[in-house]
XYZ file of N, CA, C and O in Angstrom:
864
model
N -21.178 75.632 12.684
C -20.846 74.306 12.134
C -19.347 74.148 11.925
O -18.635 75.136 11.723
N -18.873 72.919 11.980
C -17.449 72.634 11.774
C -17.197 72.295 10.318
O -18.036 71.687 9.650
N -16.005 72.671 9.784
C -15.688 72.370 8.387
C -15.706 70.875 8.108
O -15.264 70.070 8.925
N -16.239 70.504 6.946
C -16.216 69.114 6.504
C -15.248 68.925 5.354
O -14.995 67.802 4.935
N -14.712 70.040 4.829
C -13.752 69.986 3.736
C -12.365 70.300 4.273
O -12.188 71.217 5.088
N -11.361 69.564 3.822
C -9.998 69.757 4.314
C -9.348 71.003 3.737
O -8.375 71.518 4.290
N -9.860 71.496 2.607
C -9.250 72.644 1.933
C -10.052 73.906 2.211
O -11.197 74.036 1.761
N -9.474 74.857 2.953
C -10.194 76.105 3.218
C -10.165 77.022 2.004
O -9.395 76.820 1.068
N -11.012 78.028 2.020
C -11.017 79.054 0.981
C -10.203 80.252 1.484
O -10.479 80.775 2.571
N -9.211 80.653 0.697
C -8.412 81.829 1.032
C -9.143 83.066 0.523
O -9.316 83.239 -0.690
N -9.591 83.898 1.425
C -10.443 85.045 1.097
C -9.601 86.306 0.945
O -8.885 86.699 1.875
N -9.695 86.944 -0.225
C -8.958 88.176 -0.488
C -9.469 89.297 0.420
O -10.605 89.248 0.898
N -8.634 90.333 0.671
C -9.036 91.412 1.581
C -10.377 92.055 1.242
O -11.202 92.302 2.138
N -10.635 92.341 -0.033
C -11.905 92.968 -0.412
C -13.077 92.036 -0.119
O -14.134 92.478 0.360
N -12.909 90.735 -0.390
C -13.979 89.772 -0.121
C -14.163 89.566 1.381
O -15.276 89.320 1.846
N -13.070 89.661 2.135
C -13.143 89.565 3.596
C -14.061 90.652 4.138
O -14.955 90.399 4.960
N -13.863 91.874 3.655
C -14.713 92.994 4.077
C -16.166 92.750 3.683
O -17.091 92.981 4.473
N -16.379 92.254 2.460
C -17.745 91.996 1.990
C -18.446 90.963 2.869
O -19.624 91.131 3.218
N -17.730 89.902 3.242
C -18.347 88.873 4.073
C -18.772 89.430 5.428
O -19.843 89.083 5.946
N -17.956 90.316 5.992
C -18.346 90.906 7.275
C -19.488 91.907 7.118
O -20.256 92.123 8.057
N -19.612 92.508 5.941
C -20.767 93.387 5.707
C -22.047 92.559 5.552
O -23.137 93.030 5.847
N -21.906 91.335 5.090
C -23.061 90.430 5.086
C -23.402 90.050 6.526
O -24.559 90.093 6.946
N -22.368 89.707 7.299
C -22.580 89.231 8.665
C -23.195 90.294 9.567
O -24.001 89.968 10.446
N -22.831 91.578 9.366
C -23.371 92.609 10.265
C -24.685 93.198 9.768
O -25.245 94.107 10.377
N -25.197 92.679 8.642
C -26.502 93.107 8.164
C -26.480 94.236 7.163
O -27.532 94.630 6.653
N -25.292 94.767 6.855
C -25.207 95.860 5.890
C -25.756 95.427 4.536
O -26.390 96.219 3.831
N -25.500 94.177 4.160
C -25.956 93.661 2.877
C -27.190 92.759 3.046
O -27.399 91.825 2.277
N -27.984 93.049 4.040
C -29.246 92.336 4.228
C -30.120 92.490 2.970
O -30.104 93.535 2.329
N -30.827 91.433 2.561
C -31.125 90.198 3.280
C -30.182 89.030 2.971
O -30.527 87.882 3.230
N -29.022 89.292 2.385
C -28.097 88.204 2.095
C -27.586 87.573 3.382
O -27.348 88.264 4.381
N -27.365 86.256 3.339
C -26.770 85.538 4.462
C -25.452 84.891 4.056
O -24.869 84.126 4.823
N -24.997 85.223 2.861
C -23.737 84.694 2.356
C -23.568 85.126 0.909
O -24.426 85.826 0.344
N -22.454 84.730 0.266
C -22.285 85.053 -1.151
C -23.414 84.443 -1.974
O -23.969 83.402 -1.628
N -23.764 85.116 -3.067
C -24.940 84.729 -3.840
C -24.807 83.365 -4.495
O -23.723 82.984 -4.962
N -25.924 82.654 -4.551
C -26.003 81.418 -5.319
C -26.241 81.774 -6.790
O -26.473 82.945 -7.128
N -26.229 80.779 -7.650
C -26.381 81.037 -9.082
C -27.733 81.657 -9.417
O -27.844 82.476 -10.332
N -28.795 81.302 -8.670
C -30.117 81.862 -8.968
C -30.165 83.350 -8.644
O -30.696 84.151 -9.429
N -29.619 83.751 -7.497
C -29.561 85.179 -7.155
C -28.651 85.928 -8.123
O -28.970 87.036 -8.564
N -27.524 85.324 -8.427
C -26.559 85.926 -9.353
C -27.219 86.203 -10.704
O -27.137 87.314 -11.243
N -27.902 85.215 -11.242
C -28.553 85.374 -12.547
C -29.669 86.408 -12.478
O -29.871 87.184 -13.419
N -30.405 86.440 -11.365
C -31.485 87.400 -11.213
C -30.961 88.830 -11.203
O -31.551 89.724 -11.819
N -29.849 89.054 -10.516
C -29.271 90.400 -10.465
C -28.842 90.851 -11.858
O -29.121 91.983 -12.275
N -28.163 89.970 -12.589
C -27.692 90.355 -13.922
C -28.844 90.589 -14.893
O -28.779 91.482 -15.743
N -29.910 89.816 -14.766
C -31.012 89.904 -15.733
C -32.077 90.925 -15.346
O -32.641 91.594 -16.219
N -32.356 91.060 -14.045
C -33.503 91.872 -13.623
C -33.173 92.946 -12.596
O -34.063 93.697 -12.194
N -31.926 92.997 -12.135
C -31.492 93.993 -11.155
C -32.213 93.861 -9.811
O -32.421 94.847 -9.109
N -32.552 92.632 -9.437
C -33.139 92.457 -8.115
C -32.992 91.001 -7.674
O -32.709 90.110 -8.489
N -33.145 90.796 -6.357
C -33.273 89.452 -5.801
C -34.634 89.382 -5.114
O -35.253 90.414 -4.840
N -35.099 88.186 -4.846
C -36.407 88.006 -4.221
C -36.247 87.266 -2.904
O -35.557 86.243 -2.835
N -36.873 87.803 -1.860
C -36.908 87.146 -0.559
C -38.335 87.190 -0.032
O -38.942 88.257 0.045
N -38.865 86.025 0.326
C -40.234 85.927 0.850
C -41.236 86.590 -0.079
O -42.181 87.261 0.369
N -41.022 86.430 -1.383
C -41.942 86.965 -2.363
C -41.785 88.450 -2.639
O -42.513 89.001 -3.467
N -40.828 89.106 -1.965
C -40.642 90.542 -2.137
C -39.351 90.824 -2.905
O -38.324 90.195 -2.643
N -39.396 91.774 -3.864
C -38.184 92.111 -4.618
C -37.293 93.085 -3.848
O -37.778 94.011 -3.196
N -35.991 92.850 -3.909
C -34.991 93.743 -3.320
C -34.100 94.242 -4.459
O -33.478 93.441 -5.151
N -34.051 95.539 -4.645
C -33.219 96.102 -5.710
C -31.758 95.755 -5.485
O -31.225 95.925 -4.377
N -31.102 95.240 -6.548
C -29.690 94.853 -6.437
C -29.080 94.925 -7.835
O -29.616 94.365 -8.777
N -27.949 95.598 -7.975
C -27.397 95.819 -9.316
C -26.047 95.166 -9.575
O -25.659 95.017 -10.733
N -25.321 94.779 -8.529
C -24.043 94.102 -8.704
C -24.046 92.853 -7.832
O -24.279 92.947 -6.613
N -23.811 91.678 -8.399
C -23.818 90.457 -7.591
C -22.743 90.481 -6.511
O -21.650 91.011 -6.718
N -23.058 89.910 -5.370
C -22.094 89.719 -4.283
C -21.569 88.295 -4.409
O -22.310 87.331 -4.197
N -20.301 88.156 -4.802
C -19.766 86.844 -5.160
C -18.535 86.498 -4.331
O -17.882 87.376 -3.769
N -18.231 85.213 -4.282
C -17.010 84.725 -3.649
C -16.318 83.766 -4.614
O -16.751 82.626 -4.787
N -15.241 84.218 -5.280
C -14.530 83.346 -6.218
C -13.567 82.409 -5.493
O -13.061 82.734 -4.410
N -13.328 81.246 -6.084
C -12.404 80.263 -5.518
C -11.498 79.722 -6.617
O -11.828 79.775 -7.801
N -10.343 79.217 -6.207
C -9.426 78.578 -7.144
C -9.904 77.159 -7.435
O -10.778 76.624 -6.734
N -9.310 76.543 -8.445
C -9.665 75.152 -8.757
C -9.369 74.239 -7.574
O -10.151 73.327 -7.267
N -8.244 74.489 -6.906
C -7.851 73.638 -5.782
C -8.787 73.796 -4.589
O -8.962 72.867 -3.795
N -9.385 74.975 -4.451
C -10.270 75.245 -3.315
C -11.712 74.821 -3.569
O -12.495 74.729 -2.618
N -12.071 74.593 -4.824
C -13.483 74.409 -5.180
C -14.123 73.268 -4.388
O -13.711 72.108 -4.496
N -15.158 73.582 -3.591
C -15.841 72.554 -2.804
C -17.006 71.963 -3.577
O -17.212 72.274 -4.757
N -17.775 71.122 -2.913
C -19.012 70.581 -3.463
C -20.180 71.167 -2.691
O -20.057 71.534 -1.519
N -21.335 71.260 -3.355
C -22.544 71.694 -2.661
C -22.803 70.760 -1.492
O -22.727 69.537 -1.625
N -23.078 71.314 -0.339
C -23.279 70.529 0.868
C -22.077 70.527 1.786
O -22.200 70.198 2.973
N -20.904 70.903 1.262
C -19.710 70.993 2.098
C -19.812 72.176 3.062
O -20.488 73.179 2.782
N -19.134 72.058 4.184
C -18.917 73.184 5.099
C -17.429 73.498 5.041
O -16.602 72.646 5.390
N -17.087 74.690 4.575
C -15.697 75.027 4.259
C -15.204 76.143 5.171
O -15.911 77.142 5.399
N -13.971 75.973 5.674
C -13.354 77.014 6.470
C -12.963 78.201 5.608
O -12.630 78.050 4.426
N -13.004 79.399 6.190
C -12.624 80.633 5.504
C -11.408 81.218 6.211
O -11.439 81.467 7.423
N -10.320 81.416 5.475
C -9.103 82.002 6.040
C -8.737 83.248 5.245
O -9.127 83.410 4.092
N -7.967 84.132 5.845
C -7.563 85.355 5.172
C -6.410 85.070 4.220
O -5.402 84.471 4.610
N -6.532 85.508 2.988
C -5.466 85.292 1.995
C -4.219 86.072 2.350
O -3.107 85.691 1.954
N -4.364 87.171 3.118
C -3.198 87.975 3.485
C -2.585 87.547 4.810
O -1.688 88.216 5.332
N -3.068 86.444 5.386
C -2.470 85.882 6.598
C -1.485 84.803 6.170
O -1.876 83.711 5.756
N -0.198 85.109 6.244
C 0.825 84.206 5.735
C 1.340 83.225 6.782
O 2.274 82.468 6.509
N 0.779 83.219 7.965
C 1.227 82.281 8.983
C 0.849 80.861 8.574
O -0.231 80.638 7.993
N 1.697 79.879 8.845
C 1.433 78.501 8.396
C 0.214 77.869 9.047
O -0.370 76.933 8.501
N -0.179 78.370 10.212
C -1.328 77.789 10.907
C -2.450 78.817 11.045
O -3.065 78.948 12.103
N -2.701 79.543 9.948
C -3.743 80.573 9.965
C -5.077 79.962 10.367
O -5.530 78.971 9.782
N -5.714 80.559 11.369
C -6.983 80.036 11.862
C -8.133 80.585 11.032
O -8.115 81.752 10.622
N -9.147 79.763 10.765
C -10.316 80.260 10.030
C -11.026 81.376 10.806
O -11.073 81.353 12.037
N -11.556 82.357 10.082
C -12.353 83.402 10.730
C -13.843 83.100 10.590
O -14.680 83.854 11.094
N -14.154 81.982 9.928
C -15.545 81.586 9.777
C -15.678 80.386 8.867
O -14.673 79.789 8.452
N -16.913 80.025 8.564
C -17.181 78.894 7.667
C -18.257 79.290 6.665
O -19.053 80.203 6.904
N -18.256 78.591 5.555
C -19.288 78.736 4.528
C -19.980 77.395 4.344
O -19.322 76.385 4.064
N -21.300 77.383 4.528
C -22.096 76.207 4.204
C -22.462 76.326 2.727
O -23.290 77.159 2.347
N -21.842 75.507 1.898
C -21.918 75.663 0.448
C -23.259 75.154 -0.077
O -23.613 73.985 0.105
N -23.977 76.041 -0.748
C -25.257 75.665 -1.361
C -25.132 75.521 -2.866
O -25.940 74.832 -3.489
N -24.116 76.168 -3.459
C -24.032 76.206 -4.918
C -22.585 76.449 -5.344
O -21.841 77.189 -4.695
N -22.202 75.820 -6.445
C -20.896 76.037 -7.076
C -21.156 76.210 -8.565
O -21.790 75.354 -9.179
N -20.685 77.317 -9.145
C -21.004 77.576 -10.548
C -19.897 78.368 -11.216
O -19.081 79.030 -10.560
N -19.864 78.297 -12.540
C -18.812 78.965 -13.306
C -19.092 80.457 -13.411
O -20.252 80.897 -13.402
N -18.026 81.227 -13.545
C -18.103 82.682 -13.595
C -17.848 83.150 -15.018
O -16.712 83.172 -15.482
N -18.917 83.504 -15.714
C -18.806 84.023 -17.079
C -18.501 85.517 -16.981
O -19.419 86.351 -16.921
N -17.233 85.861 -16.982
C -16.858 87.256 -16.731
C -17.305 88.215 -17.833
O -17.750 89.329 -17.519
N -17.206 87.872 -19.126
C -17.707 88.805 -20.142
C -19.181 89.146 -19.955
O -19.582 90.309 -20.069
N -20.010 88.136 -19.648
C -21.438 88.386 -19.422
C -21.644 89.226 -18.167
O -22.504 90.112 -18.124
N -20.864 88.955 -17.143
C -20.920 89.701 -15.893
C -20.603 91.181 -16.137
O -21.350 92.075 -15.720
N -19.500 91.442 -16.838
C -19.072 92.821 -17.089
C -20.083 93.574 -17.948
O -20.374 94.750 -17.699
N -20.635 92.914 -18.953
C -21.609 93.561 -19.823
C -22.867 93.935 -19.038
O -23.410 95.040 -19.195
N -23.337 93.034 -18.180
C -24.552 93.301 -17.414
C -24.338 94.386 -16.363
O -25.203 95.234 -16.141
N -23.179 94.378 -15.707
C -22.924 95.328 -14.623
C -22.597 96.724 -15.150
O -23.097 97.729 -14.654
N -21.747 96.789 -16.198
C -21.259 98.082 -16.668
C -21.924 98.571 -17.952
O -21.712 99.712 -18.364
N -22.712 97.707 -18.581
C -23.418 98.127 -19.779
C -22.549 98.251 -21.003
O -22.952 98.857 -22.003
N -21.362 97.680 -20.981
C -20.463 97.709 -22.129
C -19.572 96.480 -22.090
O -19.296 95.938 -21.018
N -19.141 96.034 -23.274
C -18.224 94.898 -23.305
C -16.766 95.347 -23.324
O -15.858 94.530 -23.440
N -16.534 96.646 -23.210
C -15.166 97.150 -23.129
C -14.556 96.765 -21.780
O -15.255 96.714 -20.760
N -13.256 96.504 -21.786
C -12.585 96.123 -20.540
C -11.448 97.081 -20.186
O -10.680 96.809 -19.259
N -11.371 98.204 -20.910
C -10.284 99.153 -20.660
C -10.717 100.225 -19.664
O -10.602 101.427 -19.910
N -11.223 99.772 -18.517
C -11.601 100.707 -17.461
C -11.368 100.019 -16.116
O -11.302 98.780 -16.038
N -11.212 100.791 -15.044
C -10.853 100.199 -13.743
C -11.837 99.160 -13.242
O -11.431 98.163 -12.632
N -13.137 99.375 -13.481
C -14.123 98.406 -13.015
C -13.903 97.035 -13.619
O -13.938 96.015 -12.923
N -13.664 97.003 -14.921
C -13.434 95.720 -15.585
C -12.129 95.090 -15.121
O -12.052 93.875 -14.883
N -11.090 95.907 -14.996
C -9.787 95.366 -14.580
C -9.841 94.766 -13.183
O -9.084 93.845 -12.863
N -10.730 95.298 -12.355
C -10.890 94.749 -11.013
C -11.235 93.265 -11.056
O -10.781 92.475 -10.221
N -12.031 92.877 -12.069
C -12.480 91.485 -12.175
C -11.607 90.672 -13.105
O -11.314 89.502 -12.831
N -11.169 91.259 -14.224
C -10.373 90.494 -15.184
C -8.977 90.186 -14.649
O -8.331 89.243 -15.121
N -8.497 90.956 -13.687
C -7.180 90.685 -13.107
C -7.206 89.490 -12.163
O -6.163 89.003 -11.729
N -8.400 89.008 -11.843
C -8.566 87.843 -10.974
C -8.662 86.602 -11.857
O -9.584 86.467 -12.660
N -7.715 85.676 -11.707
C -7.660 84.496 -12.575
C -8.735 83.466 -12.236
O -8.993 82.556 -13.033
N -9.369 83.597 -11.096
C -10.356 82.592 -10.682
C -11.619 82.675 -11.539
O -12.037 83.768 -11.924
N -12.216 81.541 -11.836
C -13.381 81.505 -12.729
C -14.521 80.649 -12.176
O -15.423 80.264 -12.910
N -14.473 80.345 -10.876
C -15.537 79.581 -10.222
C -16.044 80.360 -9.017
O -15.257 80.953 -8.279
N -17.368 80.369 -8.830
C -17.987 81.068 -7.709
C -18.701 80.075 -6.800
O -19.194 79.048 -7.257
N -18.736 80.398 -5.521
C -19.461 79.576 -4.557
C -20.488 80.449 -3.833
O -20.242 81.633 -3.572
N -21.638 79.874 -3.548
C -22.682 80.581 -2.811
C -23.161 79.754 -1.652
O -23.023 78.520 -1.655
N -23.715 80.412 -0.655
C -24.213 79.691 0.503
C -24.409 80.601 1.689
O -24.638 81.805 1.533
N -24.294 80.034 2.878
C -24.540 80.758 4.121
C -23.263 80.783 4.951
O -22.605 79.753 5.111
N -22.923 81.962 5.477
C -21.702 82.101 6.262
C -22.000 82.187 7.753
O -23.068 82.639 8.170
N -21.024 81.753 8.546
C -21.003 81.976 9.999
C -19.600 82.471 10.319
O -18.619 81.759 10.047
N -19.487 83.688 10.876
C -18.183 84.300 11.099
C -17.945 84.578 12.573
O -18.881 84.816 13.341
N -16.656 84.576 12.959
C -16.278 84.996 14.294
C -16.417 86.510 14.413
O -16.334 87.226 13.413
N -16.636 87.036 15.620
C -16.684 88.494 15.784
C -15.392 89.129 15.281
O -14.300 88.575 15.453
N -15.514 90.292 14.661
C -14.365 90.979 14.086
C -13.885 92.069 15.040
O -14.650 92.961 15.416
N -12.601 91.989 15.441
C -11.998 93.014 16.286
C -11.304 94.024 15.372
O -10.241 93.741 14.819
N -11.898 95.182 15.212
C -11.365 96.207 14.316
C -10.250 96.974 15.023
O -10.499 97.662 16.021
N -8.983 96.874 14.530
C -7.861 97.531 15.221
C -7.696 99.006 14.862
O -6.839 99.680 15.437
N -8.466 99.523 13.929
C -8.261 100.881 13.454
C -8.660 101.910 14.516
O -9.593 101.697 15.281
N -7.944 103.030 14.538
C -8.157 104.025 15.584
C -9.536 104.679 15.512
O -10.011 105.243 16.497
N -10.174 104.585 14.338
C -11.499 105.179 14.198
C -12.603 104.124 14.262
O -13.744 104.374 13.851
N -12.294 102.945 14.793
C -13.246 101.832 14.800
C -14.555 102.189 15.493
O -15.633 101.733 15.092
N -14.488 103.033 16.521
C -15.698 103.386 17.257
C -16.678 104.185 16.399
O -17.869 104.268 16.710
N -16.173 104.774 15.309
C -17.034 105.564 14.431
C -17.685 104.714 13.333
O -18.498 105.217 12.568
N -17.286 103.460 13.236
C -17.860 102.571 12.230
C -19.128 101.951 12.799
O -19.070 101.126 13.711
N -20.262 102.368 12.277
C -21.543 101.925 12.814
C -22.192 100.894 11.892
O -22.271 101.088 10.686
N -22.660 99.809 12.481
C -23.412 98.821 11.729
C -24.870 99.231 11.604
O -25.301 100.253 12.166
N -25.660 98.462 10.879
C -27.072 98.810 10.659
C -27.860 99.001 11.950
O -28.662 99.935 12.059
N -27.662 98.131 12.939
C -28.428 98.241 14.185
C -28.118 99.556 14.893
O -29.022 100.226 15.411
N -26.830 99.948 14.907
C -26.436 101.197 15.563
C -26.985 102.402 14.817
O -27.401 103.393 15.430
N -27.004 102.335 13.477
C -27.539 103.448 12.689
C -29.040 103.594 12.936
O -29.560 104.704 13.123
N -29.756 102.471 12.952
C -31.199 102.538 13.214
C -31.476 103.127 14.603
O -32.421 103.901 14.789
N -30.644 102.763 15.573
C -30.795 103.296 16.919
C -30.555 104.802 16.936
O -31.279 105.553 17.612
N -29.555 105.248 16.183
C -29.258 106.676 16.095
C -30.414 107.435 15.460
O -30.809 108.515 15.931
N -30.989 106.879 14.398
C -32.124 107.519 13.739
C -33.322 107.624 14.681
O -34.001 108.654 14.738
N -33.562 106.559 15.419
C -34.689 106.564 16.352
C -34.464 107.577 17.470
O -35.382 108.326 17.852
N -33.230 107.633 17.984
C -32.903 108.570 19.060
C -33.104 110.012 18.616
O -33.578 110.858 19.390
N -32.741 110.309 17.358
C -32.848 111.671 16.841
C -34.195 111.949 16.177
O -34.387 113.001 15.567
N -35.109 111.002 16.263
C -36.467 111.158 15.706
C -36.437 111.491 14.220
O -37.189 112.340 13.738
N -35.569 110.806 13.473
C -35.470 111.009 12.029
C -36.544 110.179 11.339
O -36.619 108.964 11.519
N -37.386 110.846 10.554
C -38.485 110.150 9.886
C -38.022 109.464 8.605
O -38.388 108.325 8.316
N -37.229 110.177 7.798
C -36.709 109.641 6.544
C -35.256 110.065 6.395
O -34.817 111.063 6.981
N -34.508 109.314 5.611
C -33.098 109.647 5.457
C -32.633 109.377 4.033
O -33.236 108.588 3.303
N -31.563 110.058 3.665
C -30.915 109.879 2.364
C -29.443 109.587 2.637
O -28.810 110.267 3.455
N -28.902 108.579 1.968
C -27.498 108.219 2.173
C -26.740 108.286 0.861
O -27.287 107.990 -0.203
N -25.481 108.676 0.953
C -24.631 108.758 -0.235
C -23.258 108.218 0.114
O -22.662 108.597 1.118
N -22.760 107.318 -0.711
C -21.437 106.731 -0.506
C -20.570 107.009 -1.714
O -20.991 106.800 -2.853
N -19.376 107.496 -1.473
C -18.456 107.806 -2.558
C -17.084 107.209 -2.269
O -16.649 107.181 -1.115
N -16.430 106.729 -3.318
C -15.117 106.099 -3.134
C -14.026 107.123 -2.850
O -13.072 106.858 -2.136
N -14.162 108.312 -3.416
C -13.108 109.319 -3.290
C -13.569 110.451 -2.369
O -14.734 110.532 -1.995
N -12.673 111.354 -1.965
C -13.057 112.451 -1.075
C -14.185 113.288 -1.670
O -14.299 113.438 -2.885
N -14.969 113.850 -0.782
C -16.148 114.619 -1.173
C -15.777 115.831 -2.025
O -14.803 116.535 -1.744
N -16.558 116.080 -3.096
C -16.421 117.325 -3.848
C -17.819 117.886 -4.117
O -18.830 117.340 -3.673
N -17.887 118.993 -4.829
C -19.139 119.737 -4.947
C -20.273 118.909 -5.561
O -21.429 119.044 -5.162
N -19.963 118.092 -6.563
C -21.011 117.284 -7.192
C -21.628 116.310 -6.191
O -22.850 116.086 -6.186
N -20.792 115.714 -5.327
C -21.306 114.808 -4.310
C -22.207 115.562 -3.334
O -23.283 115.084 -2.952
N -21.741 116.734 -2.911
C -22.533 117.543 -1.988
C -23.892 117.882 -2.605
O -24.927 117.787 -1.940
N -23.884 118.251 -3.873
C -25.131 118.610 -4.543
C -26.082 117.415 -4.590
O -27.291 117.559 -4.324
N -25.556 116.233 -4.937
C -26.402 115.045 -5.037
C -27.053 114.730 -3.695
O -28.248 114.388 -3.625
N -26.281 114.845 -2.621
C -26.804 114.530 -1.293
C -27.853 115.551 -0.853
O -28.942 115.189 -0.383
N -27.538 116.847 -1.026
C -28.476 117.890 -0.619
C -29.753 117.840 -1.467
O -30.873 117.988 -0.951
N -29.590 117.608 -2.767
C -30.760 117.527 -3.645
C -31.660 116.365 -3.230
O -32.896 116.490 -3.200
N -31.049 115.229 -2.902
C -31.840 114.089 -2.447
C -32.616 114.417 -1.180
O -33.792 114.054 -1.036
N -31.947 115.109 -0.248
C -32.614 115.510 0.975
C -33.765 116.460 0.722
O -34.839 116.351 1.334
N -33.573 117.393 -0.213
C -34.640 118.349 -0.542
C -35.847 117.642 -1.156
O -36.998 117.994 -0.862
N -35.581 116.641 -1.997
C -36.687 115.886 -2.612
C -37.505 115.166 -1.553
O -38.748 115.183 -1.584
N -36.828 114.534 -0.597
C -37.536 113.823 0.472
C -38.298 114.809 1.344
O -39.433 114.558 1.763
N -37.671 115.961 1.617
C -38.306 116.955 2.468
C -39.580 117.506 1.827
O -40.584 117.749 2.510
N -39.558 117.692 0.506
C -40.756 118.186 -0.181
C -41.902 117.183 -0.088
O -43.073 117.561 -0.018
N -41.552 115.892 -0.116
C -42.584 114.863 -0.028
C -43.079 114.665 1.402
O -44.167 114.118 1.615
N -42.256 115.077 2.383
C -42.622 114.888 3.795
C -42.392 116.183 4.567
O -41.523 116.255 5.437
N -43.138 117.240 4.246
C -42.913 118.531 4.902
C -43.137 118.442 6.404
O -44.053 117.772 6.873
N -42.239 119.098 7.142
C -42.368 119.126 8.591
C -41.674 117.981 9.299
O -41.531 118.009 10.525
N -41.234 116.961 8.562
C -40.562 115.829 9.190
C -39.048 116.059 9.218
O -38.492 116.788 8.398
N -38.391 115.406 10.156
C -36.945 115.520 10.282
C -36.264 114.579 9.300
O -36.589 113.387 9.253
N -35.351 115.126 8.503
C -34.676 114.346 7.466
C -33.207 114.145 7.853
O -32.534 115.086 8.281
N -32.726 112.929 7.710
C -31.327 112.634 7.990
C -30.537 112.499 6.698
O -30.996 111.885 5.736
N -29.341 113.091 6.653
C -28.436 112.979 5.508
C -27.180 112.240 5.946
O -26.488 112.679 6.869
N -26.888 111.118 5.276
C -25.717 110.321 5.613
C -24.681 110.417 4.503
O -25.001 110.254 3.321
N -23.447 110.667 4.885
C -22.342 110.695 3.922
C -21.298 109.684 4.370
O -20.859 109.681 5.533
N -20.923 108.770 3.467
C -19.926 107.755 3.785
C -18.839 107.757 2.716
O -18.931 107.046 1.723
N -17.776 108.573 2.889
C -16.710 108.597 1.884
C -15.717 107.444 2.104
O -15.131 107.313 3.183
N -15.569 106.604 1.114
C -14.597 105.505 1.173
C -13.347 105.938 0.418
O -13.385 106.120 -0.786
N -12.256 106.103 1.129
C -11.016 106.542 0.498
C -10.036 105.381 0.554
O -9.573 104.986 1.612
N -9.740 104.811 -0.601
C -8.840 103.655 -0.629
C -8.835 103.035 -2.002
O -9.138 103.694 -2.994
N -8.503 101.740 -2.066
C -8.397 101.092 -3.357
C -9.779 100.922 -3.988
O -10.778 100.800 -3.300
N -9.810 100.925 -5.317
C -11.070 100.755 -6.035
C -11.497 99.310 -5.980
O -10.696 98.430 -6.236
């Protein structure tokens, strides 16, 4: 669809990555940033519902906007990269806006972190953002050309499922860590694999490790 709003949304680098993880199916069954109903469900019940089935979810996937960018429900809005400083930055996709709602950050932080304290990196990640409005809806994005030298090693859900099928993996355990691997991470991953193996003796078990090294 073509944008119907003249003001695009400038998407921060972290949100840019999140939108592409929605687009490639990593954050399935989401088709865009959460609407207010999904957002409230995650904070209150730790799940979203699709086709009558619950999906475990503990942190809302949101897209904040400035006052100047705030669209109306029903708008189709262009998405541009906030770190693209060229005067004619081209949109990398569009958002079909289904919902626009206020962002109650204290309630958000309490539900996500279980404390109203804000003197920790998780809270600062959100409180340092001056925006207080969220938009939800459905995204359509252009294909992403990853320039990184290790791009061929970045596998989306379809490629991972194909790999599991090729290797005849019956069940798998995955672990993602923000910092480099250490002994506690190794133990958690191996212990998870052992638990699955005990429940499914004789089957091939896959162990996935995804260390994310970068900004919090």
